[in-house]
Each structure stands twice: as structure tokens, then as C-alpha cells.
Coordinates of C-alpha atoms and ligand atoms in Angstrom, one line a residue:
M133 CA -10.1 14.7 -13.0
P134 CA -9.2 14.5 -16.7
E135 CA -5.7 13.5 -17.4
V136 CA -3.0 16.0 -18.7
F137 CA -1.2 14.4 -21.6
R138 CA 2.4 15.5 -22.4
N139 CA 4.5 15.8 -25.5
Y140 CA 7.0 13.0 -26.2
I141 CA 10.4 14.4 -27.1
N142 CA 13.7 12.5 -27.1
G143 CA 12.2 9.6 -25.2
Q144 CA 10.7 11.7 -22.4
W145 CA 7.1 12.8 -21.6
V146 CA 7.4 16.5 -21.2
E147 CA 5.3 19.6 -20.7
C148 CA 5.5 22.3 -23.3
A149 CA 7.7 25.4 -22.7
S150 CA 4.7 27.7 -22.1
K151 CA 3.0 25.1 -19.7
R152 CA -0.3 26.0 -21.5
T153 CA -2.7 23.2 -22.4
F154 CA -5.8 22.9 -24.5
T155 CA -8.9 20.8 -23.9
N156 CA -10.1 17.8 -25.9
I157 CA -13.9 17.4 -25.5
N158 CA -16.4 14.7 -26.4
P159 CA -18.5 15.9 -29.4
A160 CA -21.3 13.6 -28.3
D161 CA -21.5 15.2 -24.9
T162 CA -19.6 18.4 -24.5
R163 CA -19.8 18.2 -20.7
E164 CA -17.2 15.5 -20.8
T165 CA -13.5 16.4 -21.1
V166 CA -11.4 13.7 -22.7
G167 CA -8.1 15.2 -21.7
H168 CA -5.8 18.2 -21.6
F169 CA -3.0 18.4 -24.1
Q170 CA 0.1 20.6 -24.5
A171 CA -0.4 23.8 -26.4
S172 CA 3.0 23.7 -27.8
G173 CA 4.9 26.3 -29.8
A174 CA 8.0 26.7 -31.9
A175 CA 10.4 26.0 -29.0
D176 CA 8.8 22.6 -28.4
M177 CA 8.6 21.6 -32.0
N178 CA 12.2 22.7 -32.6
A179 CA 13.3 20.5 -29.6
A180 CA 11.5 17.5 -31.1
C181 CA 13.0 18.1 -34.5
D182 CA 16.5 18.4 -33.0
A183 CA 16.0 15.2 -31.0
A184 CA 14.9 13.4 -34.2
A185 CA 17.9 14.7 -36.1
A186 CA 20.3 13.6 -33.3
A187 CA 18.7 10.1 -33.2
H188 CA 18.7 9.5 -36.9
A189 CA 22.1 8.0 -37.6
A190 CA 21.8 5.3 -34.9
W191 CA 18.2 4.4 -35.9
A192 CA 19.1 4.2 -39.6
A193 CA 22.1 2.0 -38.8
L194 CA 19.8 -0.6 -37.0
P195 CA 19.0 -3.5 -39.4
A196 CA 15.6 -2.9 -40.9
P197 CA 14.1 -6.2 -39.5
R198 CA 15.1 -5.1 -36.0
R199 CA 13.3 -1.7 -36.6
G200 CA 10.3 -3.8 -37.6
E201 CA 10.3 -5.7 -34.3
Y202 CA 9.5 -2.5 -32.5
L203 CA 6.4 -2.1 -34.7
Y204 CA 5.3 -5.7 -34.0
K205 CA 5.7 -5.1 -30.2
A206 CA 3.7 -1.8 -30.3
A207 CA 1.0 -3.6 -32.3
E208 CA 0.8 -6.3 -29.6
L209 CA 0.6 -3.7 -26.8
M210 CA -2.2 -1.9 -28.6
E211 CA -4.1 -5.1 -29.3
A212 CA -4.2 -5.8 -25.6
K213 CA -6.0 -2.5 -25.1
L214 CA -8.2 -2.6 -28.1
D215 CA -11.5 -2.0 -26.2
Q216 CA -10.0 1.0 -24.3
L217 CA -8.5 2.6 -27.4
G218 CA -11.7 2.2 -29.3
A219 CA -13.8 3.8 -26.6
E220 CA -11.3 6.7 -26.3
M221 CA -11.5 7.3 -30.0
T222 CA -15.3 7.4 -29.9
R223 CA -15.1 9.9 -27.0
E224 CA -12.7 12.2 -28.8
E225 CA -13.9 12.0 -32.4
G226 CA -17.5 10.9 -32.1
K227 CA -17.6 7.9 -34.5
T228 CA -19.5 4.8 -33.3
L229 CA -17.7 2.3 -31.1
P230 CA -17.6 -0.5 -33.8
E231 CA -16.2 2.1 -36.3
A232 CA -13.6 3.2 -33.7
K233 CA -12.5 -0.3 -32.7
G234 CA -12.3 -1.2 -36.4
E235 CA -10.0 1.7 -36.9
V236 CA -7.7 0.8 -34.0
K237 CA -7.6 -2.7 -35.4
R238 CA -6.6 -1.2 -38.7
A239 CA -3.8 0.8 -37.1
I240 CA -2.6 -2.4 -35.4
N241 CA -2.6 -4.2 -38.8
I242 CA -0.7 -1.3 -40.3
L243 CA 2.0 -1.6 -37.6
R244 CA 2.3 -5.4 -38.3
Y245 CA 2.3 -4.9 -42.1
F246 CA 5.1 -2.4 -42.0
G247 CA 6.9 -4.4 -39.3
G248 CA 7.1 -7.1 -41.9
E249 CA 8.3 -4.6 -44.5
G250 CA 11.5 -4.4 -42.3
A251 CA 12.4 -7.8 -43.8
R252 CA 11.2 -6.9 -47.3
Q253 CA 12.8 -3.7 -48.3
F254 CA 13.6 -5.0 -51.8
S255 CA 15.7 -3.2 -54.3
Y256 CA 17.0 -4.0 -57.8
Q257 CA 20.0 -5.9 -59.0
I258 CA 20.5 -4.9 -62.6
P259 CA 23.2 -6.3 -65.0
S260 CA 26.0 -4.0 -66.0
E261 CA 27.2 -3.5 -69.6
R262 CA 30.7 -3.9 -68.4
E263 CA 32.6 -7.0 -67.3
N264 CA 33.1 -7.8 -63.6
V265 CA 30.8 -5.0 -62.6
F266 CA 28.0 -5.7 -60.2
C267 CA 25.2 -3.1 -60.1
Y268 CA 22.3 -2.7 -57.6
T269 CA 20.1 -0.1 -56.0
Q270 CA 19.8 0.6 -52.3
R271 CA 17.0 2.2 -50.4
K272 CA 18.1 4.9 -48.0
P273 CA 16.0 6.7 -45.4
L274 CA 15.5 10.5 -45.9
G275 CA 16.4 11.6 -42.3
V276 CA 13.8 13.4 -40.2
V277 CA 10.3 13.4 -41.5
G278 CA 7.4 15.5 -40.3
L279 CA 3.9 14.1 -40.1
I280 CA 0.8 16.2 -39.8
T281 CA -2.5 14.4 -39.4
P282 CA -6.3 15.2 -39.4
W283 CA -8.9 14.3 -36.8
N284 CA -11.2 12.1 -38.8
F285 CA -9.0 8.9 -38.7
P286 CA -7.0 9.8 -35.6
S287 CA -5.4 6.4 -35.2
A288 CA -5.1 4.9 -38.7
I289 CA -3.6 7.9 -40.4
P290 CA -0.9 8.5 -37.8
A291 CA -0.1 4.7 -38.0
W292 CA 0.0 4.7 -41.8
K293 CA 2.5 7.5 -41.8
M294 CA 4.7 6.6 -38.7
A295 CA 5.1 2.9 -39.5
P296 CA 6.6 3.1 -43.0
A297 CA 8.6 6.1 -42.0
L298 CA 10.2 4.3 -39.1
V299 CA 10.8 1.0 -40.7
A300 CA 12.5 2.7 -43.6
G301 CA 15.0 4.2 -41.1
N302 CA 13.7 7.7 -40.7
T303 CA 13.1 9.4 -37.4
V304 CA 9.7 11.1 -37.0
V305 CA 8.0 14.1 -35.5
I306 CA 4.2 13.9 -35.5
K307 CA 1.8 16.8 -34.9
P308 CA -1.7 15.2 -34.6
A309 CA -5.0 17.1 -35.1
S310 CA -6.0 19.2 -32.0
L311 CA -9.6 17.9 -32.1
A312 CA -8.5 14.2 -31.6
P313 CA -4.9 13.9 -30.4
L314 CA -5.3 11.1 -27.9
S315 CA -5.4 8.3 -30.5
A316 CA -2.1 9.3 -32.0
Y317 CA -0.7 9.7 -28.4
R318 CA -1.7 6.1 -27.7
I319 CA 0.4 4.8 -30.7
V320 CA 3.4 6.8 -29.6
Q321 CA 2.9 5.5 -26.1
A322 CA 2.9 1.9 -27.4
L323 CA 6.1 2.6 -29.4
D324 CA 7.7 4.0 -26.2
Q325 CA 6.6 1.0 -24.2
A326 CA 8.0 -1.2 -27.0
G327 CA 11.4 0.3 -26.3
V328 CA 11.9 2.4 -29.4
P329 CA 15.2 4.4 -28.9
A330 CA 15.0 8.0 -27.6
G331 CA 14.4 10.5 -30.4
A332 CA 13.3 8.0 -33.1
V333 CA 9.6 9.0 -32.5
N334 CA 8.5 12.4 -31.2
L335 CA 5.0 13.7 -30.6
V336 CA 4.1 17.4 -30.2
T337 CA 0.5 18.6 -29.8
G338 CA -0.7 22.1 -30.4
S339 CA -2.4 24.2 -33.0
G340 CA -1.6 24.0 -36.7
S341 CA -0.2 27.5 -36.9
E342 CA 1.8 27.5 -33.6
A343 CA 3.1 23.9 -33.4
G344 CA 2.5 22.6 -37.0
N345 CA 4.1 25.3 -39.0
P346 CA 7.5 25.2 -37.2
L347 CA 7.7 21.5 -38.1
V348 CA 7.3 22.4 -41.8
L349 CA 10.0 25.1 -41.5
H350 CA 12.6 23.2 -39.4
P351 CA 15.8 22.8 -41.4
S352 CA 16.4 19.2 -40.4
V353 CA 13.1 18.0 -41.7
R354 CA 13.6 16.3 -45.1
A355 CA 10.0 15.4 -45.9
I356 CA 6.5 16.3 -44.8
S357 CA 3.6 13.9 -45.1
F358 CA 0.3 15.8 -44.6
T359 CA -3.3 14.7 -44.6
G360 CA -6.0 17.3 -44.2
S361 CA -7.8 20.1 -46.0
C362 CA -6.8 21.5 -49.4
D363 CA -6.2 25.0 -48.1
V364 CA -3.7 24.0 -45.5
G365 CA -2.0 21.3 -47.7
N366 CA -1.5 23.8 -50.5
S367 CA -0.1 26.4 -48.2
L368 CA 2.4 23.8 -46.8
Y369 CA 3.4 22.9 -50.4
D370 CA 4.2 26.6 -51.1
Q371 CA 6.3 26.8 -47.9
V372 CA 8.5 23.8 -48.6
A373 CA 8.9 24.3 -52.4
A374 CA 11.8 26.7 -52.0
R375 CA 13.7 24.1 -49.9
R376 CA 13.1 21.3 -52.4
I377 CA 12.1 18.8 -49.6
R378 CA 9.7 16.0 -50.3
I379 CA 6.0 16.6 -49.6
Q380 CA 3.0 14.3 -49.8
L381 CA -0.5 15.8 -49.5
E382 CA -3.7 13.8 -49.1
M383 CA -6.7 16.3 -49.1
G384 CA -10.3 16.7 -49.8
G385 CA -12.8 14.9 -52.0
K386 CA -16.3 15.2 -53.7
N387 CA -16.6 11.5 -54.3
P388 CA -19.3 10.2 -56.7
T389 CA -21.2 6.9 -56.8
V390 CA -22.7 6.3 -60.2
V391 CA -25.8 4.0 -60.2
L392 CA -26.7 2.6 -63.6
K393 CA -30.2 1.6 -64.7
D394 CA -29.4 -2.2 -64.4
A395 CA -28.4 -2.0 -60.7
D396 CA -30.2 -3.8 -57.9
L397 CA -31.7 -0.8 -56.3
D398 CA -31.8 -2.2 -52.7
Y399 CA -28.2 -3.0 -53.0
A400 CA -27.3 0.4 -54.5
A401 CA -29.2 2.1 -51.7
G402 CA -27.1 0.2 -49.1
V403 CA -23.9 1.2 -50.9
L404 CA -24.9 4.8 -50.9
I405 CA -26.1 5.0 -47.2
N406 CA -22.8 3.3 -46.1
G407 CA -20.6 5.6 -48.2
A408 CA -22.4 8.8 -47.4
F409 CA -23.4 8.6 -43.7
F410 CA -21.2 6.2 -41.9
S411 CA -18.6 8.1 -39.7
T412 CA -21.1 11.0 -40.0
G413 CA -19.8 11.6 -43.6
Q414 CA -16.5 12.7 -42.1
K415 CA -14.4 10.5 -44.3
C416 CA -12.2 11.9 -47.1
T417 CA -13.5 9.0 -49.2
A418 CA -17.2 9.5 -48.2
C419 CA -19.7 9.6 -51.0
S420 CA -21.3 13.0 -51.4
R421 CA -22.8 12.7 -54.9
A422 CA -25.1 10.0 -56.1
I423 CA -25.3 10.2 -59.9
I424 CA -28.2 8.1 -60.9
E425 CA -29.4 7.1 -64.4
K426 CA -32.8 8.6 -65.1
P427 CA -34.9 5.4 -65.5
V428 CA -34.1 4.4 -61.8
Y429 CA -33.8 7.9 -60.2
E430 CA -37.3 8.0 -58.7
A431 CA -37.3 4.4 -57.4
L432 CA -33.8 4.7 -55.9
T433 CA -34.6 8.0 -54.3
A434 CA -37.6 6.5 -52.5
K435 CA -35.5 3.7 -51.1
L436 CA -32.8 6.1 -50.0
I437 CA -35.3 8.3 -48.1
Q438 CA -36.7 5.3 -46.4
K439 CA -33.3 3.9 -45.4
T440 CA -32.0 7.3 -44.3
R441 CA -35.0 7.8 -42.0
Q442 CA -34.2 4.5 -40.3
L443 CA -30.7 5.5 -39.2
K444 CA -30.2 5.8 -35.5
I445 CA -28.3 8.9 -34.5
G446 CA -26.7 9.3 -31.0
N447 CA -23.7 8.8 -28.8
G448 CA -21.5 6.3 -30.5
L449 CA -20.7 4.5 -27.3
N450 CA -24.3 3.3 -27.1
P451 CA -25.2 0.1 -28.8
G452 CA -27.2 0.2 -32.1
I453 CA -26.1 3.7 -33.1
D454 CA -25.5 4.1 -36.8
M455 CA -24.2 7.6 -36.8
G456 CA -22.5 9.8 -34.2
P457 CA -22.2 13.6 -34.0
A458 CA -20.2 16.1 -36.1
V459 CA -16.7 16.4 -34.6
D460 CA -17.1 20.0 -33.3
A461 CA -19.2 23.1 -33.4
R462 CA -17.4 24.4 -36.5
Q463 CA -18.0 21.3 -38.5
L464 CA -21.7 21.3 -37.5
E465 CA -21.9 24.9 -38.6
T466 CA -20.4 24.0 -41.9
D467 CA -22.9 21.1 -42.4
L468 CA -25.8 23.5 -41.6
K469 CA -24.4 26.2 -43.8
Y470 CA -24.2 23.9 -46.8
I471 CA -27.7 22.7 -46.2
E472 CA -28.9 26.3 -46.3
I473 CA -26.9 27.0 -49.5
A474 CA -28.3 23.9 -51.2
K475 CA -31.9 25.0 -50.3
Q476 CA -31.2 28.6 -51.6
E477 CA -29.8 27.3 -54.8
G478 CA -32.9 25.3 -55.5
A479 CA -32.0 21.7 -54.4
Q480 CA -34.9 19.8 -53.0
L481 CA -34.6 18.8 -49.4
L482 CA -35.8 15.2 -49.3
C483 CA -35.1 14.3 -45.7
G484 CA -33.0 15.5 -42.7
G485 CA -31.5 19.0 -42.9
N486 CA -31.7 20.0 -39.2
R487 CA -29.6 20.1 -36.1
L488 CA -31.0 17.5 -33.7
S489 CA -32.2 18.8 -30.3
G490 CA -33.8 17.5 -27.1
R491 CA -32.5 14.9 -24.7
E492 CA -28.9 13.9 -25.2
Y493 CA -28.8 15.8 -28.5
D494 CA -28.7 19.2 -26.6
H495 CA -25.2 18.3 -25.3
G496 CA -23.6 17.3 -28.6
F497 CA -23.1 18.4 -32.2
Y498 CA -25.8 16.3 -33.9
V499 CA -27.1 16.8 -37.4
E500 CA -29.6 14.7 -39.3
P501 CA -28.4 12.6 -42.2
T502 CA -29.6 14.7 -45.1
L503 CA -30.6 14.0 -48.7
F504 CA -31.0 16.6 -51.4
G505 CA -32.7 15.7 -54.7
G506 CA -32.6 17.5 -58.1
V507 CA -29.0 18.7 -57.5
T508 CA -27.4 20.0 -60.7
P509 CA -23.6 20.2 -61.4
E510 CA -23.3 23.9 -61.0
M511 CA -24.7 24.0 -57.4
R512 CA -22.2 24.4 -54.6
I513 CA -23.5 21.2 -52.9
A514 CA -22.4 19.3 -56.1
K515 CA -18.9 20.9 -56.2
E516 CA -17.6 21.7 -52.7
E517 CA -16.6 19.3 -49.9
V518 CA -19.0 19.5 -47.0
F519 CA -17.3 16.8 -44.9
G520 CA -20.7 15.9 -43.2
P521 CA -23.7 13.6 -43.7
V522 CA -25.1 15.3 -46.7
L523 CA -25.8 13.4 -50.0
A524 CA -26.6 15.2 -53.3
L525 CA -28.8 13.1 -55.7
M526 CA -28.2 14.0 -59.3
V527 CA -30.0 12.7 -62.4
A528 CA -27.9 11.4 -65.3
E529 CA -29.5 11.2 -68.8
D530 CA -27.3 8.3 -69.7
F531 CA -23.9 6.8 -69.0
E532 CA -22.0 9.6 -70.9
D533 CA -23.8 12.2 -68.9
A534 CA -23.0 10.3 -65.7
M535 CA -19.3 10.3 -66.6
R536 CA -19.4 14.0 -67.4
I537 CA -21.0 14.8 -64.0
A538 CA -18.7 12.5 -62.1
N539 CA -15.5 14.0 -63.6
G540 CA -16.7 17.6 -63.5
V541 CA -15.2 18.6 -60.2
R542 CA -11.8 19.7 -59.1
F543 CA -11.3 16.7 -56.8
G544 CA -10.4 13.1 -57.6
L545 CA -10.1 11.0 -54.5
S546 CA -12.5 8.0 -54.7
A547 CA -15.4 7.0 -56.9
S548 CA -17.6 4.0 -57.3
I549 CA -20.1 2.5 -59.7
V550 CA -23.0 0.1 -59.0
S551 CA -23.8 -2.0 -62.1
R552 CA -23.7 -5.5 -63.5
D553 CA -23.0 -4.2 -67.0
L554 CA -19.4 -5.4 -67.5
T555 CA -18.8 -3.1 -70.5
R556 CA -20.0 0.0 -68.7
V557 CA -18.0 -0.9 -65.6
H558 CA -14.8 -1.2 -67.6
Q559 CA -15.5 2.1 -69.4
F560 CA -16.0 3.7 -66.0
L561 CA -12.8 2.2 -64.6
N562 CA -10.9 3.5 -67.6
R563 CA -12.3 7.0 -67.6
I564 CA -13.1 8.0 -64.0
E565 CA -10.8 10.6 -62.6
A566 CA -10.1 9.2 -59.1
G567 CA -7.2 7.4 -57.4
L568 CA -9.4 4.9 -55.5
I569 CA -12.1 3.2 -57.6
T570 CA -14.6 0.6 -56.4
V571 CA -17.2 -1.4 -58.1
N572 CA -20.4 -2.5 -56.3
L573 CA -18.9 -1.2 -53.1
P574 CA -19.1 2.2 -51.3
T575 CA -16.5 4.9 -52.1
A576 CA -15.1 4.5 -48.6
G577 CA -13.7 1.4 -46.9
V578 CA -10.1 1.0 -48.0
E579 CA -7.6 -1.7 -46.8
Y580 CA -4.2 -1.0 -45.3
Q581 CA -2.2 -3.3 -47.6
L582 CA -3.2 -1.5 -50.8
P583 CA -1.9 1.9 -52.1
F584 CA -4.0 4.9 -51.1
G585 CA -4.3 8.3 -52.8
G586 CA -6.2 10.5 -55.2
T587 CA -5.7 12.6 -58.3
K588 CA -6.5 16.1 -59.4
E589 CA -6.7 18.5 -56.5
S590 CA -7.3 15.8 -53.9
S591 CA -3.7 14.6 -53.6
F592 CA -0.1 15.5 -54.5
G593 CA 2.9 13.3 -54.3
M594 CA 3.5 9.6 -53.9
R595 CA 1.0 7.0 -52.7
E596 CA 0.5 6.1 -49.0
Q597 CA 0.0 2.6 -47.6
G598 CA 0.7 -0.8 -49.1
P599 CA 4.1 -1.6 -50.6
M600 CA 4.3 1.8 -52.4
A601 CA 4.4 3.7 -49.0
L602 CA 8.1 3.1 -48.8
E603 CA 8.7 5.1 -52.0
F604 CA 8.0 8.3 -50.2
Y605 CA 10.1 7.5 -47.1
T606 CA 13.2 6.4 -48.9
E607 CA 15.4 7.5 -51.7
T608 CA 17.1 5.2 -54.2
R609 CA 20.9 5.1 -54.5
T610 CA 22.6 3.2 -57.4
V611 CA 25.8 1.3 -56.8
Y612 CA 28.4 0.2 -59.5
L613 CA 30.9 -2.2 -58.0
K614 CA 33.8 -3.5 -60.0
Y615 CA 35.2 -6.6 -58.2
T616 CA 38.5 -6.8 -60.1
Q617 CA 41.2 -4.1 -60.7
Ligands
LIG9 P1 -6.9 20.6 -41.5 O1 -7.6 21.7 -40.9 O2 -6.2 20.9 -42.8 O3 -5.9 20.1 -40.5 C1 -5.0 19.0 -40.7 C2 -3.8 19.1 -39.8 O4 -3.0 20.2 -40.2 C3 -4.1 19.3 -38.4 O5 -3.2 18.6 -37.6 C4 -4.0 20.8 -38.2 O6 -3.7 21.2 -36.9 C5 -2.8 21.0 -39.1 N1 -2.6 22.4 -39.5 C6 -3.5 23.4 -39.7 N2 -2.9 24.5 -40.1 C7 -1.6 24.2 -40.2 C8 -0.4 25.0 -40.5 N3 -0.5 26.3 -40.9 N4 0.8 24.4 -40.5 C9 0.9 23.1 -40.2 N5 -0.1 22.4 -39.8 C10 -1.3 22.9 -39.8 O7 -7.9 19.3 -41.8 P2 -8.9 18.6 -40.8 O8 -10.0 19.5 -40.6 O9 -8.1 18.1 -39.6 O10 -9.3 17.3 -41.7 C11 -10.4 17.4 -42.6 C12 -9.9 17.4 -44.0 O11 -8.9 16.4 -44.2 C13 -10.9 17.2 -45.1 O12 -10.7 18.1 -46.1 C14 -10.7 15.8 -45.5 O13 -11.1 15.5 -46.8 C15 -9.2 15.7 -45.4 N6 -8.8 14.3 -45.3 C16 -8.1 13.8 -46.4 C17 -7.7 12.4 -46.4 C18 -7.0 11.8 -47.5 O14 -6.4 10.8 -47.4 N7 -7.2 12.4 -48.7 C19 -7.9 11.7 -45.2 C20 -8.6 12.2 -44.1 C21 -9.0 13.6 -44.2 P3 -5.0 21.6 -35.9 O15 -5.7 20.3 -35.8 O16 -4.3 22.0 -34.7 O17 -5.7 22.7 -36.7

């Protein structure tokens, strides 16, 4: 019997008020139910926000290094269950087991990193113009923060929001994505087992509109950190703007890899395959546009077709699988819709393009990794986020043309260049419109100790992860202290 997972409110595992649940299924085999989760509504979310508000003063008063110790303990508990947590993620999200275990390990590293930040919440001591006056800044937590997370990194993203929020002295309420809530549940469970005081962390599952929106509207919530689609993120911004609370939005991308004519083409093909197809292309940082200088376009295209055809698609729990299924029927439909649109707009289908069927494929949401050639900047496949394993190959006349194409979209999350030409690489680094830039590496594959975020319509607000994450979760106060009278 699949387990029924409860909300976590004020230190208790509780059913939602309506007692309704929703089902989390395995996208690789829809006959398998991963678990049932609470279909919460406003009453549940309000209870969680009230509990977080009541717990805040005591949590904020705890010395920051002691708050960090809870994160260390939770990391230890998760590490002891790494294999189980990885397999659960594969079953709820579909990514391959090595990818899932890598992500759980990353969540563990994030907990440890921010555990350490408990002892490193540096501020400034700045000289005063006046005699006998001592001036310094203090970091203060905001209060209750609301965290809304997507399904594609169901452990790392909840971890990279919860850990800095908590260590800075905020109490949190998290609403994970309905397609993959178990991974976030496991982090909250580890924090509970680590002994985090009641109310400091709260988890409420349920749909975005019924459970998520009341979080954004609750008067005690002082900040919202959101990762997900542009449509939802922008609507949340509009809702909180009138209340002047802080908001941080990490949203979509249309990330380019520029390949210059001097590149090692086998190496470049590897970079592109990794960036475009790993995790089924369902990474906000996935590469969806390969912008290739004309002299090497044909040769690189041939290598890409060959390598794409070699990818093994299947249930990510099985060894040797390179790419799992789409996360659900709707994402599969979106992938196939964009493949159709690209064909109709005149792009050349080079390989893939179909839903996979027969054998195990009939029970999951499998689509072939797909390459389109001859894509031009005005085609929708070159401008809109698909969030699936579809790579558009585009010819650039020269470096200037490549830069024009790369920057010609509304997104600006990640971008990469493959080249040994130091001058061109530096020109690219100076001019590319992206928050995450890689050289001779895929567009995806970021590390937890470095700041993360995009520009243009991909992101809004302060950076996540790394030392800058604490900026969002704290505000600075300035103290002037005269030590004589
Ligand atoms: P989504 O549909 O926007 O959902 C994200 C979260 O928002 C989910 O928890 C969702 O709940 C919730 N939500 C939906 N409507 C809401 C509302 N009215 N009020 C409050 N919460 C609401 O995005 P997704 O499909 O999960 O994720 C895919 C998108 O995320 C892609 O566009 C991808 O590029 C982006 N992404 C960006 C980054 C980044 O760092 N830039 C990282 C990962 C993913 P339900 O699950 O219940 O609908």
C-alpha cells in the first residue's frame, strides 16, 4: 500500500483540514504510485504561517551557530539514507539514479554549507566621523519566509532555499511542487528528526492555486522565494508588490551554447549532449540552442546526430540509462507540441521527434531526444522554453552573428561557449546576457557554493546559493554606539 504523507505544521505531522489527498505517480511507470500527499487549502497554509510566526522570536534568538547545528544534523541523517532518497527521487521525478543521487548529495552539501554559515554571518565595522562612536552593521532575519519550489530539482531547490533562510534566523513555510513533493518532505523529515524546534519549519503540500497562493497572501509572510515558470512567478510578483514584501524569482531559460570554428568538435558535441539531454532537458539551465559557426556547422551536426542516437532512454532506476521520461503527461504533450511547431515552421528534423512506444515505454512518458537543424531566430523553437529534450541547431555567419542570436531572446539564465580563442571567449564573457556563464562546459551543472541566478526575464531579485544567499534572507541594520557621555 503506498504511504500517505502528511503536512508538517508546528512540529506535528498532520492531515489537511479537508482530509483529501492527491497521488504522486512514477513517470517512468505510471502503474506505480509513489505516495499520497495532502491536498491542502487555505486553512492548512494559514495554520502553517501562524505557527511559523509564533516560532520566530525564539528561533531568531538562538545563536546562529546553534541554528547551523540543526542543519549539520539533518545533513548527516540524509547522508545515511542517500541510496533510498536517490531512488525515491528517480521514482517521483524520472531522472536517472546517478542524477538523483547526485542531487541528494548536493542537497546534503547545501545543508552543510549553510550550517557553516551559522558561524560566518559577517557584517561590517565602519569607522565613524565622530570621536568615541563605534559603528557597525547587523544582519537581522526577516521573519516568516514562504518558499515555493518546482518539480525538476525536488531536493536541491528546497534545500537551497530552506537552509539559508533557517540559518539566518527566519522561520519557513515550504510548498513543494505537486509532481515531486516527496524529496522536499524528506528534507523536512530530517530537520524534524534533527530536533528543529516546533514551528521553525513547516511543510504544506497541495496545488499551487489552493495551497500556494494563500502562502503568498498571508500577512505574516515577509518574503517569498519562488522557483518555477515565468507565468506563475510574474503573477506572484504582482500579488506581493502592493505589500512591499521581498520576492525572489528564478524562472525559465532558453540557454545557448555557442560553438566557434576553432573548437574540438568531439568535445563540443559532448558539451551539447550533456547540456541538452541530461535530466531529459528538464533543467532551467539546460541548453536548448546550439549556435554554431558556419565552417563547422555540418561536421558538428553529424557528430551530434550520431551521439544522440546512441543515448539509452528508459526507467532511470535501470543501470546504463542516459535519459529518463518527461515528468508527466502535460510536459510530454508540450515537448511533442513544440516538435510539431518546429516542423511546421520549417526546421529540419534531424533525429528523434517521437513519443517512444512498445515494451516499458507504453507505461511512461517517454520522448526521443530530438535535434532540429536549420533553425532560425524567429522560429518559436528558438525563442520559447520547451523544458524537454529538444535542441535547436542554428548557423552563425561569424562571432558577431553568434552574439546577436545568443542575446536575441527574452531570457538570460545560463550560456556557454566552446572555443580555445581567448579573445573571443573574453568578448563572449563581457557581452553575453546571462547570469551563469560557462566556458568549455555545458550550460547546466552549477555548484552549491557559488551564487546562482539569471538576468532579463529569467530572474528577479537577489541571487540564491553561495555566500550571497544570505542577502535575501536578512536585512541590514546600522548601529551608531557612543561609548562616552
Ligand atoms: P510552475 O508551474 O511555475 O510551478 C512552480 C511552483 O509554483 C509549484 O510548487 C507550483 O505548485 C506553484 N504554483 C503554481 N501556481 C501557483 C500560484 N498561483 N500560487 C502559488 N504557487 C503556485 O513551474 P514548474 O512546472 O514546477 O517548473 C518548471 C519551470 O521552472 C520551468 O520554467 C523552469 O525553467 C523553471 N525553473 C527555473 C529554475 C531557476 O532557477 N531559474 C530552476 C528550476 C526550474 P504545483 O506544483 O502544485 O502546480
